[in-house]
Amino acid sequence: MADPTFSGAPPSPADDKVGLVLQERYRIIRKLGEGGMGSVYEARHELIGKKVAVKTLNPAFAKDPGLVERFRREARAATAAGNAHIIDVTDLGTLPDGSPFLVMEYLEGTEFGDLLAREGALPVGRAVHILSQVCDALGAAHGKGIVHRDLKPENIYLIHLQGDPDFVKVLDFGISKMQEAKEGVKSLTQTGTALGTPHYMSPEQAQGLATTDHRADIYALGVILYYALSGTVPFDADSYAALVLKIFQEVPKPLVELRSDIPPELDALVQRCLAKKPEDRFASVQELERALRPFRDLTGKATMVEFAPTDPPPAPGAASPAAAARTVAGSHTDPKAVGPSTGSNTAGNATGITLPETSRRGL
């Protein structure tokens, strides 16, 4: 469930929570977004006047202990990681109807997914700068035994901070996996249950393997970097099953064949992130971040390669995956066309709600 903790959302229809004061200090101002799992509101701390975001869980799901635990886990995971590039969750409480809520910092900026949809492939240096900050956030999380498991552009938010217009905040640790059993944290992942967003899931995560670890996040970083540099995801298909089959079996088209200004070394770096076997990827996000450093200063507009069609023409109104991969300057392949994995129960729907069209933020 990604966090629409942002400014600029249009007013939503009247909501019975607007005007409520939670825990005698958080006054609900307006709804920012809603979906099947819950809603996010702009709120104000009554005592100090600070603007915050309040995320609520749909009362219907508040009866499911597993979903409530996932919701609360988001607060624990973000707090435990304690990094400037991870959204700050400051409080946790219960609504009058018994459902839980989180209080988070209110972000004013741009969703990375919206930026890519608007601008297409980014200059190498800018893409690397953004992903390096995500590495920093994940390094803190992984150091606490926390695997995000739902990294995607919609869960990366860019704000203007400390003179940087692309300062990263990583959102939504709602399906994160806390691996430190010694701290008494019970795992909510069952073998065979896939959680995440399909285009960004590693092969082992798509299988729902209980052994999935921090290297699944490294795979997702590879997908995001591929997307940021090319305007298209490595694999796409018309159905979840077909997409997962590609993730298991196919090799991504080299970036150097899609974009002429990509250094071969950077292409190899991305391909390593996307290795089928976890042991063939970077061992840590710190190692990945170090490997990215030489490419930070590369500037210039993306120069895409245009390919002549070689596949049979698609049916009227349809586009083949191969055709979608032939990215030219200014084009963009939206990887949200294939629905998220739902696993074996409702917990898998945690990634599947969206905001009004003008913001295109997921909850």
C-alpha positions as a Python dict, from the first residue, in 0.01 Angstrom:
ca = {
    (1, 'M'): (0, 0, 0),
    (2, 'A'): (196, 305, -119),
    (3, 'D'): (166, 630, 73),
    (4, 'P'): (6, 936, -88),
    (5, 'T'): (164, 1163, 172),
    (6, 'F'): (193, 1449, -73),
    (7, 'S'): (54, 1788, -159),
    (8, 'G'): (-154, 1878, -459),
    (9, 'A'): (-424, 1609, -447),
    (10, 'P'): (-769, 1738, -543),
    (11, 'P'): (-1032, 1748, -270),
    (12, 'S'): (-1214, 1417, -231),
    (13, 'P'): (-1586, 1377, -168),
    (14, 'A'): (-1712, 1437, 184),
    (15, 'D'): (-1577, 1185, 432),
    (16, 'D'): (-1701, 1109, 780),
    (17, 'K'): (-1348, 1125, 919),
    (18, 'V'): (-1287, 1483, 804),
    (19, 'G'): (-1306, 1705, 1111),
    (20, 'L'): (-1228, 1425, 1356),
    (21, 'V'): (-959, 1486, 1614),
    (22, 'L'): (-760, 1169, 1678),
    (23, 'Q'): (-592, 1111, 2013),
    (24, 'E'): (-684, 1471, 2106),
    (25, 'R'): (-421, 1612, 1871),
    (26, 'Y'): (-453, 1512, 1503),
    (27, 'R'): (-735, 1697, 1327),
    (28, 'I'): (-832, 1543, 991),
    (29, 'I'): (-840, 1818, 724),
    (30, 'R'): (-913, 1637, 397),
    (31, 'K'): (-884, 1305, 224),
    (32, 'L'): (-586, 1271, -9),
    (33, 'G'): (-668, 931, -152),
    (34, 'E'): (-858, 611, -100),
    (35, 'G'): (-884, 257, -227),
    (36, 'G'): (-977, -96, -139),
    (37, 'M'): (-741, -119, 158),
    (38, 'G'): (-787, 220, 318),
    (39, 'S'): (-737, 595, 292),
    (40, 'V'): (-480, 866, 353),
    (41, 'Y'): (-568, 1207, 495),
    (42, 'E'): (-404, 1540, 544),
    (43, 'A'): (-415, 1627, 913),
    (44, 'R'): (-283, 1892, 1150),
    (45, 'H'): (-130, 1849, 1492),
    (46, 'E'): (-356, 2068, 1704),
    (47, 'L'): (-94, 2156, 1965),
    (48, 'I'): (196, 2255, 1742),
    (49, 'G'): (20, 2324, 1412),
    (50, 'K'): (232, 2079, 1214),
    (51, 'K'): (88, 1926, 897),
    (52, 'V'): (99, 1545, 893),
    (53, 'A'): (-44, 1257, 693),
    (54, 'V'): (-274, 997, 850),
    (55, 'K'): (-311, 656, 690),
    (56, 'T'): (-611, 446, 789),
    (57, 'L'): (-706, 84, 728),
    (58, 'N'): (-1049, 4, 592),
    (59, 'P'): (-1266, -110, 888),
    (60, 'A'): (-1357, -425, 695),
    (61, 'F'): (-991, -530, 703),
    (62, 'A'): (-945, -431, 1066),
    (63, 'K'): (-1104, -766, 1155),
    (64, 'D'): (-819, -952, 986),
    (65, 'P'): (-532, -988, 1237),
    (66, 'G'): (-284, -1051, 957),
    (67, 'L'): (-367, -729, 776),
    (68, 'V'): (-367, -529, 1097),
    (69, 'E'): (-25, -669, 1177),
    (70, 'R'): (103, -575, 830),
    (71, 'F'): (-30, -224, 881),
    (72, 'R'): (143, -188, 1216),
    (73, 'R'): (457, -345, 1078),
    (74, 'E'): (490, -50, 842),
    (75, 'A'): (531, 181, 1142),
    (76, 'R'): (780, -49, 1312),
    (77, 'A'): (986, -106, 997),
    (78, 'A'): (1015, 261, 903),
    (79, 'T'): (1102, 357, 1260),
    (80, 'A'): (1353, 75, 1305),
    (81, 'A'): (1539, 167, 985),
    (82, 'G'): (1578, 530, 1095),
    (83, 'N'): (1713, 683, 773),
    (84, 'A'): (1665, 1029, 621),
    (85, 'H'): (1557, 866, 294),
    (86, 'I'): (1275, 665, 455),
    (87, 'I'): (943, 830, 532),
    (88, 'D'): (913, 911, 900),
    (89, 'V'): (626, 736, 1081),
    (90, 'T'): (568, 921, 1405),
    (91, 'D'): (264, 767, 1570),
    (92, 'L'): (25, 474, 1570),
    (93, 'G'): (-327, 468, 1707),
    (94, 'T'): (-681, 336, 1685),
    (95, 'L'): (-985, 507, 1533),
    (96, 'P'): (-1322, 516, 1711),
    (97, 'D'): (-1439, 229, 1487),
    (98, 'G'): (-1151, 13, 1612),
    (99, 'S'): (-938, 27, 1297),
    (100, 'P'): (-573, 133, 1321),
    (101, 'F'): (-410, 443, 1180),
    (102, 'L'): (-55, 564, 1121),
    (103, 'V'): (75, 920, 1143),
    (104, 'M'): (351, 1007, 897),
    (105, 'E'): (541, 1308, 774),
    (106, 'Y'): (357, 1501, 505),
    (107, 'L'): (560, 1511, 184),
    (108, 'E'): (545, 1781, -81),
    (109, 'G'): (699, 1670, -406),
    (110, 'T'): (668, 1425, -693),
    (111, 'E'): (620, 1053, -717),
    (112, 'F'): (907, 896, -912),
    (113, 'G'): (656, 700, -1120),
    (114, 'D'): (484, 1023, -1224),
    (115, 'L'): (820, 1177, -1315),
    (116, 'L'): (905, 882, -1540),
    (117, 'A'): (560, 889, -1699),
    (118, 'R'): (601, 1259, -1770),
    (119, 'E'): (965, 1273, -1881),
    (120, 'G'): (1043, 922, -2003),
    (121, 'A'): (1401, 796, -1983),
    (122, 'L'): (1617, 1014, -1758),
    (123, 'P'): (1975, 1134, -1803),
    (124, 'V'): (2208, 870, -1662),
    (125, 'G'): (2343, 1091, -1385),
    (126, 'R'): (1998, 1185, -1257),
    (127, 'A'): (1872, 826, -1257),
    (128, 'V'): (2184, 708, -1075),
    (129, 'H'): (2158, 992, -821),
    (130, 'I'): (1801, 892, -736),
    (131, 'L'): (1869, 519, -716),
    (132, 'S'): (2182, 574, -505),
    (133, 'Q'): (1965, 738, -240),
    (134, 'V'): (1727, 442, -251),
    (135, 'C'): (2031, 222, -190),
    (136, 'D'): (2114, 432, 116),
    (137, 'A'): (1760, 388, 251),
    (138, 'L'): (1765, 15, 192),
    (139, 'G'): (2108, -19, 344),
    (140, 'A'): (1965, 112, 670),
    (141, 'A'): (1663, -118, 646),
    (142, 'H'): (1863, -427, 554),
    (143, 'G'): (2100, -354, 840),
    (144, 'K'): (1801, -394, 1074),
    (145, 'G'): (1694, -718, 906),
    (146, 'I'): (1412, -550, 711),
    (147, 'V'): (1346, -636, 345),
    (148, 'H'): (1109, -394, 169),
    (149, 'R'): (968, -642, -90),
    (150, 'D'): (757, -386, -277),
    (151, 'L'): (1002, -143, -431),
    (152, 'K'): (868, 36, -738),
    (153, 'P'): (865, 394, -871),
    (154, 'E'): (530, 455, -697),
    (155, 'N'): (701, 392, -361),
    (156, 'I'): (981, 639, -427),
    (157, 'Y'): (898, 1003, -361),
    (158, 'L'): (1109, 1303, -462),
    (159, 'I'): (1107, 1620, -254),
    (160, 'H'): (1313, 1940, -255),
    (161, 'L'): (1538, 1924, 50),
    (162, 'Q'): (1885, 2047, 139),
    (163, 'G'): (1919, 2206, -205),
    (164, 'D'): (1844, 1879, -382),
    (165, 'P'): (1527, 1876, -598),
    (166, 'D'): (1550, 1496, -617),
    (167, 'F'): (1585, 1412, -248),
    (168, 'V'): (1445, 1060, -207),
    (169, 'K'): (1192, 931, 42),
    (170, 'V'): (1118, 558, 27),
    (171, 'L'): (758, 476, 119),
    (172, 'D'): (542, 181, 211),
    (173, 'F'): (705, -83, 424),
    (174, 'G'): (363, -244, 464),
    (175, 'I'): (468, -584, 330),
    (176, 'S'): (826, -564, 449),
    (177, 'K'): (981, -875, 594),
    (178, 'M'): (1151, -850, 930),
    (179, 'Q'): (1405, -1129, 944),
    (180, 'E'): (1522, -1097, 1302),
    (181, 'A'): (1328, -1376, 1469),
    (182, 'K'): (1536, -1325, 1783),
    (183, 'E'): (1341, -1003, 1842),
    (184, 'G'): (1018, -1198, 1850),
    (185, 'V'): (883, -1067, 1519),
    (186, 'K'): (658, -1329, 1366),
    (187, 'S'): (685, -1371, 991),
    (188, 'L'): (362, -1315, 801),
    (189, 'T'): (491, -1472, 482),
    (190, 'Q'): (383, -1823, 401),
    (191, 'T'): (564, -2039, 150),
    (192, 'G'): (391, -2015, -186),
    (193, 'T'): (238, -1671, -122),
    (194, 'A'): (377, -1403, -354),
    (195, 'L'): (359, -1046, -227),
    (196, 'G'): (470, -743, -422),
    (197, 'T'): (412, -579, -759),
    (198, 'P'): (470, -825, -1046),
    (199, 'H'): (701, -625, -1274),
    (200, 'Y'): (945, -563, -989),
    (201, 'M'): (939, -906, -825),
    (202, 'S'): (1245, -1128, -835),
    (203, 'P'): (1202, -1491, -944),
    (204, 'E'): (1226, -1615, -585),
    (205, 'Q'): (972, -1359, -464),
    (206, 'A'): (732, -1449, -745),
    (207, 'Q'): (756, -1810, -626),
    (208, 'G'): (673, -1703, -272),
    (209, 'L'): (986, -1866, -134),
    (210, 'A'): (1033, -1829, 239),
    (211, 'T'): (1408, -1785, 175),
    (212, 'T'): (1352, -1453, -6),
    (213, 'D'): (1596, -1201, 141),
    (214, 'H'): (1744, -854, 80),
    (215, 'R'): (1862, -956, -266),
    (216, 'A'): (1500, -941, -384),
    (217, 'D'): (1520, -567, -318),
    (218, 'I'): (1838, -552, -527),
    (219, 'Y'): (1650, -717, -814),
    (220, 'A'): (1373, -458, -781),
    (221, 'L'): (1633, -180, -786),
    (222, 'G'): (1760, -325, -1113),
    (223, 'V'): (1410, -315, -1262),
    (224, 'I'): (1360, 45, -1150),
    (225, 'L'): (1697, 153, -1288),
    (226, 'Y'): (1625, -25, -1618),
    (227, 'Y'): (1290, 155, -1634),
    (228, 'A'): (1442, 493, -1547),
    (229, 'L'): (1708, 457, -1817),
    (230, 'S'): (1492, 314, -2095),
    (231, 'G'): (1131, 413, -2030),
    (232, 'T'): (1021, 50, -2024),
    (233, 'V'): (1037, -237, -1777),
    (234, 'P'): (1257, -539, -1857),
    (235, 'F'): (960, -773, -1889),
    (236, 'D'): (596, -710, -1973),
    (237, 'A'): (301, -930, -2066),
    (238, 'D'): (-77, -932, -2090),
    (239, 'S'): (-126, -1152, -1782),
    (240, 'Y'): (36, -1217, -1448),
    (241, 'A'): (118, -1579, -1539),
    (242, 'A'): (283, -1478, -1867),
    (243, 'L'): (480, -1205, -1693),
    (244, 'V'): (611, -1438, -1422),
    (245, 'L'): (712, -1690, -1689),
    (246, 'K'): (924, -1422, -1855),
    (247, 'I'): (1079, -1327, -1522),
    (248, 'F'): (1176, -1691, -1471),
    (249, 'Q'): (1299, -1768, -1822),
    (250, 'E'): (1394, -1464, -2030),
    (251, 'V'): (1693, -1233, -2032),
    (252, 'P'): (1624, -856, -2048),
    (253, 'K'): (1710, -676, -2370),
    (254, 'P'): (2045, -501, -2315),
    (255, 'L'): (2011, -132, -2237),
    (256, 'V'): (2284, -53, -2490),
    (257, 'E'): (2046, -178, -2760),
    (258, 'L'): (1774, 59, -2640),
    (259, 'R'): (1982, 367, -2570),
    (260, 'S'): (2305, 467, -2741),
    (261, 'D'): (2454, 672, -2454),
    (262, 'I'): (2445, 392, -2195),
    (263, 'P'): (2798, 283, -2095),
    (264, 'P'): (2840, -95, -2134),
    (265, 'E'): (2959, -108, -1774),
    (266, 'L'): (2630, 40, -1652),
    (267, 'D'): (2436, -204, -1868),
    (268, 'A'): (2632, -491, -1710),
    (269, 'L'): (2559, -349, -1363),
    (270, 'V'): (2184, -349, -1429),
    (271, 'Q'): (2195, -699, -1577),
    (272, 'R'): (2374, -820, -1264),
    (273, 'C'): (2096, -677, -1047),
    (274, 'L'): (1847, -869, -1264),
    (275, 'A'): (2024, -1205, -1235),
    (276, 'K'): (1783, -1496, -1190),
    (277, 'K'): (1981, -1642, -899),
    (278, 'P'): (2016, -1422, -589),
    (279, 'E'): (2379, -1526, -545),
    (280, 'D'): (2463, -1381, -888),
    (281, 'R'): (2341, -1032, -791),
    (282, 'F'): (2524, -775, -584),
    (283, 'A'): (2572, -906, -233),
    (284, 'S'): (2445, -585, -73),
    (285, 'V'): (2296, -248, -163),
    (286, 'Q'): (2615, -89, -34),
    (287, 'E'): (2812, -280, -297),
    (288, 'L'): (2559, -172, -561),
    (289, 'E'): (2580, 193, -453),
    (290, 'R'): (2960, 185, -482),
    (291, 'A'): (2931, 38, -831),
    (292, 'L'): (2694, 321, -931),
    (293, 'R'): (2926, 604, -825),
    (294, 'P'): (3126, 633, -1150),
    (295, 'F'): (2804, 712, -1340),
    (296, 'R'): (2671, 993, -1119),
    (297, 'D'): (2823, 1274, -1323),
    (298, 'L'): (2699, 1158, -1664),
    (299, 'T'): (2465, 1418, -1810),
    (300, 'G'): (2286, 1477, -2136),
    (301, 'K'): (1945, 1395, -2276),
    (302, 'A'): (1860, 1030, -2327),
    (303, 'T'): (1936, 915, -2681),
    (304, 'M'): (1707, 626, -2763),
    (305, 'V'): (1759, 372, -3038),
    (306, 'E'): (1475, 317, -3283),
    (307, 'F'): (1433, -35, -3420),
    (308, 'A'): (1267, -146, -3740),
    (309, 'P'): (977, -388, -3679),
    (310, 'T'): (1068, -753, -3718),
    (311, 'D'): (769, -916, -3550),
    (312, 'P'): (434, -1001, -3709),
    (313, 'P'): (197, -705, -3679),
    (314, 'P'): (-23, -722, -3368),
    (315, 'A'): (-398, -747, -3386),
    (316, 'P'): (-581, -414, -3426),
    (317, 'G'): (-572, -222, -3099),
    (318, 'A'): (-313, -455, -2945),
    (319, 'A'): (59, -412, -2892),
    (320, 'S'): (298, -703, -2862),
    (321, 'P'): (551, -709, -2576),
    (322, 'A'): (830, -699, -2833),
    (323, 'A'): (685, -388, -2992),
    (324, 'A'): (657, -226, -2652),
    (325, 'A'): (1026, -291, -2597),
    (326, 'R'): (1119, -86, -2904),
    (327, 'T'): (1141, 233, -2706),
    (328, 'V'): (1209, 556, -2891),
    (329, 'A'): (1275, 901, -2749),
    (330, 'G'): (982, 1027, -2547),
    (331, 'S'): (797, 695, -2532),
    (332, 'H'): (690, 529, -2211),
    (333, 'T'): (570, 183, -2121),
    (334, 'D'): (343, 182, -1816),
    (335, 'P'): (421, -130, -1609),
    (336, 'K'): (102, -95, -1404),
    (337, 'A'): (-109, -259, -1675),
    (338, 'V'): (-70, -605, -1524),
    (339, 'G'): (-242, -635, -1187),
    (340, 'P'): (-47, -703, -871),
    (341, 'S'): (3, -1049, -734),
    (342, 'T'): (-266, -1132, -484),
    (343, 'G'): (-100, -1436, -334),
    (344, 'S'): (-336, -1681, -169),
    (345, 'N'): (-544, -1439, 36),
    (346, 'T'): (-651, -1077, 74),
    (347, 'A'): (-315, -979, 219),
    (348, 'G'): (-174, -982, -132),
    (349, 'N'): (-400, -694, -231),
    (350, 'A'): (-197, -452, -23),
    (351, 'T'): (-47, -290, -332),
    (352, 'G'): (-362, -246, -534),
    (353, 'I'): (-541, 87, -469),
    (354, 'T'): (-492, 419, -640),
    (355, 'L'): (-555, 789, -598),
    (356, 'P'): (-750, 1023, -826),
    (357, 'E'): (-620, 1029, -1183),
    (358, 'T'): (-457, 1369, -1141),
    (359, 'S'): (-210, 1237, -886),
    (360, 'R'): (-191, 868, -984),
    (361, 'R'): (-64, 775, -639),
    (362, 'G'): (-127, 432, -492),
    (363, 'L'): (-210, 375, -132),
}
